[in-house]
């Protein structure tokens, strides 16, 4: 960098995502043990701004919701240190990161996918401005993955697949690929109503959970089953087969939690109200034939998935029956979204 830049600023928003086939277990440099598929969300997202100025050494400050929070920024800083060779221009930059989430702090919604992908989009943008490289989704997904595995999938609109599978040409363990152009239009209308059963921080982090898969006696069977589920789900997504979508999605959610229960040490992240909601959703579906199903993240909250055409019935059911199982009757109305967007 020959001339002084002054202070420049870039800004990106990036969404969270909810996995249907779950990534649970990793190897090597943040590579998945099995492929995963997710919906990209719309309302749960991080908005991140990065100011940068020339310096004689690398500098980094992190502000979350207006306050300096070095502990929150530590994961980003470590990611930058680990990948310095890929971004040599960082040695001569002072970075100030300002980030906030659109979803409430105490919602128990993991923010690593949205926050890491939003930051990586900013980093790619800075690289584009300084070195003249084109913004590149594949590269953004690859570096998002290195920052936080599931973040690899947040870079794409509607749905993404991360992990190598023979069932999808061009798939890779290194980055996610978009499924937008192969899925049936019904899935582009999907809603995700996130029922907040507990807003508390979970007792076992995802990082620890992934690590516990290493000694889990069911791990080989799980990885085989996930690969099979990817194949079946891809076909269902292409044909618009909501019945198969429901079977695979619910089975994957329960398998994820079953793996936690049979790891050593074992742990349980579901709460009694998680099970009450699951039971109620299955009863509602049997009685009404409305294709409503649930999935779970690594926590007690329940994601309700359904096509937009059923929104009125499902909303009513949430208000009348399910809200009482939520912490302070809280839920977040989300839907399938369009991926990252440049703010500045
Ligand atoms: O990206 P991580 O390390 O936070 O792991 C995400 C794990 C799950 O959310 C449980 C599943 C997934 O595929 O997103």
Short mmCIF file of C-alpha atoms and ligand atoms in Angstrom, two decimals:
data_model
loop_
_atom_site.label_atom_id
_atom_site.label_comp_id
_atom_site.label_asym_id
_atom_site.label_seq_id
_atom_site.Cartn_x
_atom_site.Cartn_y
_atom_site.Cartn_z
CA UNK A 1 0.00 0.00 0.00
CA UNK A 2 1.89 3.02 -1.20
CA UNK A 3 -0.34 5.92 -0.21
CA UNK A 4 -2.09 6.61 3.08
CA UNK A 5 -5.67 5.39 3.00
CA UNK A 6 -7.24 7.52 5.69
CA UNK A 7 -10.02 5.67 7.51
CA UNK A 8 -12.28 3.59 5.31
CA UNK A 9 -15.28 1.54 6.29
CA UNK A 10 -17.18 -1.44 4.89
CA UNK A 11 -20.39 -2.99 6.21
CA UNK A 12 -22.26 -6.24 5.61
CA UNK A 13 -25.20 -8.06 7.09
CA UNK A 14 -25.34 -11.83 7.06
CA UNK A 15 -27.99 -14.22 8.32
CA UNK A 16 -28.06 -17.20 10.61
CA UNK A 17 -29.05 -20.56 9.13
CA UNK A 18 -30.90 -23.61 10.40
CA UNK A 19 -29.58 -27.03 9.44
CA UNK A 20 -31.94 -29.77 8.26
CA UNK A 21 -29.24 -32.44 7.95
CA UNK A 22 -26.89 -31.58 10.79
CA UNK A 23 -23.15 -31.02 10.85
CA UNK A 24 -22.06 -32.66 14.10
CA UNK A 25 -18.47 -33.84 14.27
CA UNK A 26 -15.43 -32.36 12.58
CA UNK A 27 -11.93 -33.34 11.51
CA UNK A 28 -8.73 -31.65 10.37
CA UNK A 29 -8.92 -27.92 9.75
CA UNK A 30 -12.61 -27.37 10.44
CA UNK A 31 -13.75 -29.99 7.93
CA UNK A 32 -17.10 -31.74 8.43
CA UNK A 33 -17.43 -35.45 9.15
CA UNK A 34 -20.56 -35.47 7.01
CA UNK A 35 -22.35 -33.16 4.58
CA UNK A 36 -25.11 -30.86 5.86
CA UNK A 37 -27.97 -28.85 4.34
CA UNK A 38 -29.59 -25.70 5.74
CA UNK A 39 -32.14 -23.01 5.15
CA UNK A 40 -30.63 -19.53 5.12
CA UNK A 41 -32.69 -17.33 7.44
CA UNK A 42 -33.79 -13.75 6.97
CA UNK A 43 -34.59 -11.99 10.27
CA UNK A 44 -31.90 -13.48 12.52
CA UNK A 45 -28.76 -11.79 11.27
CA UNK A 46 -25.61 -9.92 12.25
CA UNK A 47 -24.80 -6.44 10.97
CA UNK A 48 -21.08 -5.79 10.97
CA UNK A 49 -19.01 -2.75 10.05
CA UNK A 50 -15.22 -2.79 9.77
CA UNK A 51 -13.20 0.44 9.70
CA UNK A 52 -9.64 0.09 8.49
CA UNK A 53 -6.66 2.39 8.31
CA UNK A 54 -3.03 2.03 7.42
CA UNK A 55 -0.64 1.22 10.25
CA UNK A 56 2.87 -0.14 10.72
CA UNK A 57 1.45 -3.23 12.45
CA UNK A 58 -1.79 -5.22 12.73
CA UNK A 59 -4.29 -3.73 15.18
CA UNK A 60 -7.72 -5.06 16.18
CA UNK A 61 -10.59 -3.72 18.29
CA UNK A 62 -14.04 -5.26 18.61
CA UNK A 63 -17.27 -3.52 19.65
CA UNK A 64 -20.50 -5.42 20.21
CA UNK A 65 -23.71 -3.43 20.40
CA UNK A 66 -21.78 -0.22 20.99
CA UNK A 67 -19.47 -1.49 23.72
CA UNK A 68 -15.90 -2.67 23.42
CA UNK A 69 -15.91 -6.44 24.05
CA UNK A 70 -12.46 -7.93 23.46
CA UNK A 71 -13.68 -11.37 24.65
CA UNK A 72 -16.39 -11.43 21.94
CA UNK A 73 -13.82 -10.46 19.31
CA UNK A 74 -11.30 -13.09 20.39
CA UNK A 75 -12.68 -15.72 17.98
CA UNK A 76 -12.37 -13.34 15.01
CA UNK A 77 -8.88 -12.27 16.08
CA UNK A 78 -7.78 -15.91 16.37
CA UNK A 79 -9.26 -16.64 12.94
CA UNK A 80 -7.28 -13.72 11.48
CA UNK A 81 -4.06 -14.84 13.17
CA UNK A 82 -4.53 -18.43 11.95
CA UNK A 83 -5.16 -17.28 8.37
CA UNK A 84 -2.74 -14.36 8.16
CA UNK A 85 -0.89 -15.89 5.23
CA UNK A 86 -4.06 -15.59 3.12
CA UNK A 87 -4.45 -11.89 3.92
CA UNK A 88 -0.92 -10.40 3.94
CA UNK A 89 -2.32 -6.85 3.78
CA UNK A 90 -3.52 -7.24 7.40
CA UNK A 91 0.02 -6.65 8.67
CA UNK A 92 -0.40 -3.00 7.73
CA UNK A 93 -3.94 -2.38 8.96
CA UNK A 94 -5.72 -1.26 12.09
CA UNK A 95 -9.17 -2.86 12.13
CA UNK A 96 -12.11 -1.70 14.23
CA UNK A 97 -15.07 -4.06 14.11
CA UNK A 98 -18.56 -2.96 15.19
CA UNK A 99 -21.21 -5.65 15.21
CA UNK A 100 -24.73 -6.19 16.40
CA UNK A 101 -27.37 -8.86 16.05
CA UNK A 102 -30.99 -8.30 15.03
CA UNK A 103 -32.14 -11.09 17.33
CA UNK A 104 -32.24 -10.65 21.09
CA UNK A 105 -29.14 -11.41 23.08
CA UNK A 106 -30.94 -13.75 25.47
CA UNK A 107 -32.71 -15.81 22.82
CA UNK A 108 -30.29 -18.72 22.90
CA UNK A 109 -29.90 -18.34 19.11
CA UNK A 110 -26.32 -19.11 18.14
CA UNK A 111 -24.78 -16.08 16.50
CA UNK A 112 -21.53 -17.59 15.24
CA UNK A 113 -22.84 -18.42 11.74
CA UNK A 114 -24.21 -14.92 11.16
CA UNK A 115 -21.45 -12.98 12.91
CA UNK A 116 -18.56 -14.89 11.36
CA UNK A 117 -19.98 -14.79 7.84
CA UNK A 118 -20.77 -11.06 8.20
CA UNK A 119 -17.20 -10.40 9.30
CA UNK A 120 -15.76 -12.53 6.48
CA UNK A 121 -17.88 -10.64 3.92
CA UNK A 122 -16.34 -7.40 5.27
CA UNK A 123 -12.85 -8.90 5.05
CA UNK A 124 -13.45 -10.02 1.44
CA UNK A 125 -14.69 -6.53 0.64
CA UNK A 126 -11.57 -4.91 2.15
CA UNK A 127 -9.43 -7.31 0.12
CA UNK A 128 -11.39 -6.39 -3.01
CA UNK A 129 -10.81 -2.68 -2.33
CA UNK A 130 -7.11 -2.96 -1.44
CA UNK A 131 -5.87 -5.68 -3.74
CA UNK A 132 -8.47 -5.42 -6.47
CA UNK A 133 -9.74 -9.02 -6.09
CA UNK A 134 -13.34 -9.81 -7.03
CA UNK A 135 -15.77 -10.74 -4.27
CA UNK A 136 -16.13 -14.48 -4.58
CA UNK A 137 -18.88 -16.52 -2.83
CA UNK A 138 -16.87 -19.72 -2.80
CA UNK A 139 -13.93 -18.06 -1.12
CA UNK A 140 -16.23 -16.22 1.32
CA UNK A 141 -17.84 -19.55 2.23
CA UNK A 142 -14.45 -21.23 2.66
CA UNK A 143 -13.16 -18.56 5.05
CA UNK A 144 -16.49 -18.40 6.88
CA UNK A 145 -16.11 -22.16 7.43
CA UNK A 146 -12.64 -21.64 8.89
CA UNK A 147 -14.08 -19.02 11.26
CA UNK A 148 -17.07 -21.18 12.31
CA UNK A 149 -18.11 -24.37 10.48
CA UNK A 150 -21.81 -23.77 9.91
CA UNK A 151 -21.09 -20.15 8.82
CA UNK A 152 -19.97 -21.64 5.47
CA UNK A 153 -23.65 -22.13 4.61
CA UNK A 154 -24.86 -18.60 5.53
CA UNK A 155 -23.19 -17.07 2.48
CA UNK A 156 -25.84 -18.37 0.06
CA UNK A 157 -29.50 -17.44 -0.49
CA UNK A 158 -32.37 -19.85 0.33
CA UNK A 159 -30.54 -23.15 0.91
CA UNK A 160 -26.96 -24.39 0.97
CA UNK A 161 -25.12 -27.69 1.06
CA UNK A 162 -21.76 -27.98 2.79
CA UNK A 163 -19.68 -31.14 2.53
CA UNK A 164 -18.74 -33.56 -0.20
CA UNK A 165 -21.47 -35.89 -1.40
CA UNK A 166 -21.71 -37.96 -4.56
CA UNK A 167 -25.33 -36.86 -4.71
CA UNK A 168 -24.38 -33.30 -5.70
CA UNK A 169 -21.77 -32.39 -8.28
CA UNK A 170 -19.44 -29.62 -7.20
CA UNK A 171 -20.05 -30.20 -3.47
CA UNK A 172 -17.02 -29.79 -1.23
CA UNK A 173 -15.84 -30.16 2.37
CA UNK A 174 -14.00 -26.84 1.97
CA UNK A 175 -16.99 -24.63 1.18
CA UNK A 176 -20.75 -24.69 0.80
CA UNK A 177 -22.61 -24.51 -2.50
CA UNK A 178 -25.96 -22.92 -3.27
CA UNK A 179 -29.05 -25.08 -3.69
CA UNK A 180 -31.19 -22.12 -4.74
CA UNK A 181 -31.46 -23.22 -8.35
CA UNK A 182 -32.29 -26.86 -7.71
CA UNK A 183 -34.96 -26.74 -5.01
CA UNK A 184 -38.69 -26.82 -5.64
CA UNK A 185 -40.30 -23.33 -5.33
CA UNK A 186 -42.36 -24.41 -2.27
CA UNK A 187 -39.18 -24.54 -0.16
CA UNK A 188 -38.31 -20.96 -1.06
CA UNK A 189 -41.47 -19.87 0.74
CA UNK A 190 -40.67 -21.66 4.01
CA UNK A 191 -41.19 -19.99 7.34
CA UNK A 192 -39.20 -20.74 10.48
CA UNK A 193 -40.95 -19.75 13.70
CA UNK A 194 -38.35 -20.08 16.43
CA UNK A 195 -39.96 -20.92 19.76
CA UNK A 196 -37.76 -19.67 22.59
CA UNK A 197 -38.08 -22.39 25.23
CA UNK A 198 -35.09 -20.98 27.09
CA UNK A 199 -32.94 -17.94 26.41
CA UNK A 200 -30.16 -19.15 28.68
CA UNK A 201 -26.68 -19.80 27.35
CA UNK A 202 -26.40 -23.54 26.76
CA UNK A 203 -24.42 -25.62 29.23
CA UNK A 204 -22.24 -27.36 26.61
CA UNK A 205 -20.85 -25.35 23.68
CA UNK A 206 -21.03 -26.61 20.08
CA UNK A 207 -17.25 -26.77 20.06
CA UNK A 208 -17.26 -29.20 23.00
CA UNK A 209 -20.14 -31.12 21.38
CA UNK A 210 -18.24 -31.62 18.12
CA UNK A 211 -15.19 -32.81 20.10
CA UNK A 212 -17.28 -35.37 22.01
CA UNK A 213 -18.22 -37.04 18.71
CA UNK A 214 -14.64 -38.34 18.59
CA UNK A 215 -15.25 -40.93 21.30
CA UNK A 216 -18.91 -41.52 20.51
CA UNK A 217 -19.51 -45.23 19.75
CA UNK A 218 -22.36 -44.32 17.38
CA UNK A 219 -20.29 -41.86 15.32
CA UNK A 220 -19.58 -44.16 12.31
CA UNK A 221 -23.27 -45.12 12.04
CA UNK A 222 -24.24 -41.46 12.37
CA UNK A 223 -21.98 -40.32 9.53
CA UNK A 224 -23.30 -43.10 7.26
CA UNK A 225 -26.88 -42.16 8.12
CA UNK A 226 -26.24 -38.44 7.50
CA UNK A 227 -24.86 -39.24 4.04
CA UNK A 228 -27.95 -41.31 3.27
CA UNK A 229 -30.22 -38.52 4.58
CA UNK A 230 -28.47 -36.00 2.34
CA UNK A 231 -29.25 -38.12 -0.72
CA UNK A 232 -32.89 -38.61 0.26
CA UNK A 233 -33.40 -34.99 1.26
CA UNK A 234 -31.86 -33.65 -1.96
CA UNK A 235 -34.36 -35.65 -3.99
CA UNK A 236 -37.24 -34.44 -1.81
CA UNK A 237 -36.06 -30.82 -2.13
CA UNK A 238 -35.97 -31.10 -5.91
CA UNK A 239 -39.38 -32.72 -6.25
CA UNK A 240 -41.18 -30.75 -3.54
CA UNK A 241 -41.85 -33.91 -1.49
CA UNK A 242 -42.86 -32.40 1.85
CA UNK A 243 -43.60 -35.78 3.46
CA UNK A 244 -40.01 -36.98 3.03
CA UNK A 245 -38.75 -33.51 4.01
CA UNK A 246 -40.61 -33.84 7.33
CA UNK A 247 -39.38 -37.39 8.03
CA UNK A 248 -35.72 -36.53 7.43
CA UNK A 249 -35.80 -33.14 9.15
CA UNK A 250 -37.37 -34.41 12.38
CA UNK A 251 -35.20 -37.53 12.46
CA UNK A 252 -32.05 -35.39 12.06
CA UNK A 253 -33.06 -33.11 14.95
CA UNK A 254 -33.68 -36.07 17.25
CA UNK A 255 -30.46 -37.81 16.16
CA UNK A 256 -28.45 -34.70 17.00
CA UNK A 257 -29.81 -34.73 20.54
CA UNK A 258 -29.52 -38.53 20.82
CA UNK A 259 -25.81 -38.18 20.01
CA UNK A 260 -25.46 -35.72 22.89
CA UNK A 261 -27.25 -38.12 25.22
CA UNK A 262 -24.92 -41.00 24.37
CA UNK A 263 -21.61 -39.14 24.33
CA UNK A 264 -19.23 -39.44 27.26
CA UNK A 265 -19.90 -37.44 29.38
CA UNK A 266 -23.50 -37.41 28.26
CA UNK A 267 -25.61 -34.28 28.33
CA UNK A 268 -29.15 -33.16 27.55
CA UNK A 269 -29.93 -29.76 26.02
CA UNK A 270 -33.67 -30.28 25.51
CA UNK A 271 -36.02 -29.05 28.24
CA UNK A 272 -39.38 -30.52 29.24
CA UNK A 273 -41.13 -27.87 27.13
CA UNK A 274 -39.05 -28.86 24.10
CA UNK A 275 -40.66 -32.31 24.27
CA UNK A 276 -44.13 -30.85 24.91
CA UNK A 277 -43.82 -28.78 21.74
CA UNK A 278 -42.55 -31.75 19.71
CA UNK A 279 -45.49 -33.86 20.83
CA UNK A 280 -47.96 -31.06 20.11
CA UNK A 281 -46.52 -30.45 16.62
CA UNK A 282 -46.89 -34.13 15.71
CA UNK A 283 -50.47 -34.20 17.02
CA UNK A 284 -51.33 -31.02 15.12
CA UNK A 285 -49.91 -32.48 11.91
CA UNK A 286 -51.83 -35.75 12.31
CA UNK A 287 -55.08 -33.94 13.01
CA UNK A 288 -54.88 -31.21 10.37
CA UNK A 289 -52.62 -32.75 7.68
CA UNK A 290 -50.82 -29.37 7.63
CA UNK A 291 -47.15 -30.07 6.75
CA UNK A 292 -45.72 -28.45 9.88
CA UNK A 293 -42.53 -29.98 11.27
CA UNK A 294 -39.86 -29.16 13.82
CA UNK A 295 -36.11 -29.09 13.99
CA UNK A 296 -33.71 -28.32 16.82
CA UNK A 297 -30.36 -26.63 16.96
CA UNK A 298 -27.84 -27.56 19.66
CA UNK A 299 -30.17 -26.16 22.33
CA UNK A 300 -33.71 -26.37 23.74
CA UNK A 301 -35.44 -23.99 21.30
CA UNK A 302 -37.72 -25.41 18.62
CA UNK A 303 -37.70 -24.26 14.99
CA UNK A 304 -41.10 -24.77 13.35
CA UNK A 305 -40.83 -25.17 9.57
CA UNK A 306 -43.79 -24.83 7.21
CA UNK A 307 -44.72 -23.36 3.83
CA UNK A 308 -45.97 -19.78 3.74
CA UNK A 309 -49.40 -20.95 2.52
CA UNK A 310 -50.00 -22.44 6.01
CA UNK A 311 -48.79 -19.40 7.94
CA UNK A 312 -52.21 -18.29 9.14
CA UNK A 313 -53.10 -21.68 10.66
CA UNK A 314 -49.69 -22.19 12.19
CA UNK A 315 -49.55 -18.66 13.67
CA UNK A 316 -52.88 -19.25 15.32
CA UNK A 317 -51.70 -22.59 16.69
CA UNK A 318 -48.53 -21.00 18.09
CA UNK A 319 -50.50 -18.23 19.80
CA UNK A 320 -53.24 -20.49 21.16
CA UNK A 321 -51.31 -23.61 22.10
CA UNK A 322 -47.52 -23.44 21.83
CA UNK A 323 -46.72 -19.96 23.20
CA UNK A 324 -47.33 -21.11 26.76
CA UNK A 325 -44.33 -23.47 26.48
CA UNK A 326 -42.04 -20.55 25.55
CA UNK A 327 -39.96 -18.41 27.86
CA UNK A 328 -42.16 -15.32 28.42
CA UNK A 329 -44.26 -16.53 25.45
CA UNK A 330 -41.49 -15.44 23.09
CA UNK A 331 -40.93 -16.62 19.55
CA UNK A 332 -39.18 -15.16 16.51
CA UNK A 333 -40.98 -15.11 13.16
CA UNK A 334 -38.29 -15.92 10.62
CA UNK A 335 -38.34 -17.19 7.05
CA UNK A 336 -36.05 -18.34 4.26
CA UNK A 337 -33.84 -15.43 3.23
CA UNK A 338 -31.57 -14.05 0.57
CA UNK A 339 -28.11 -14.32 2.16
CA UNK A 340 -25.57 -11.58 2.91
CA UNK A 341 -26.15 -8.00 1.84
CA UNK A 342 -23.73 -5.09 1.57
CA UNK A 343 -24.64 -2.24 3.91
CA UNK A 344 -21.83 0.18 3.15
O1 LIG B 1 -20.77 -24.19 13.34
P1 LIG B 1 -20.82 -24.73 14.72
O2 LIG B 1 -19.47 -25.20 15.18
O3 LIG B 1 -21.47 -23.78 15.69
O4 LIG B 1 -21.72 -26.08 14.72
C1 LIG B 1 -23.08 -26.05 14.36
C2 LIG B 1 -23.73 -27.29 14.78
C3 LIG B 1 -25.25 -27.35 14.60
O5 LIG B 1 -25.81 -26.06 14.61
C4 LIG B 1 -25.84 -28.15 15.74
C5 LIG B 1 -25.63 -28.07 13.31
C6 LIG B 1 -25.45 -27.33 12.02
O6 LIG B 1 -25.21 -28.02 11.02
O7 LIG B 1 -25.59 -26.10 11.99
#
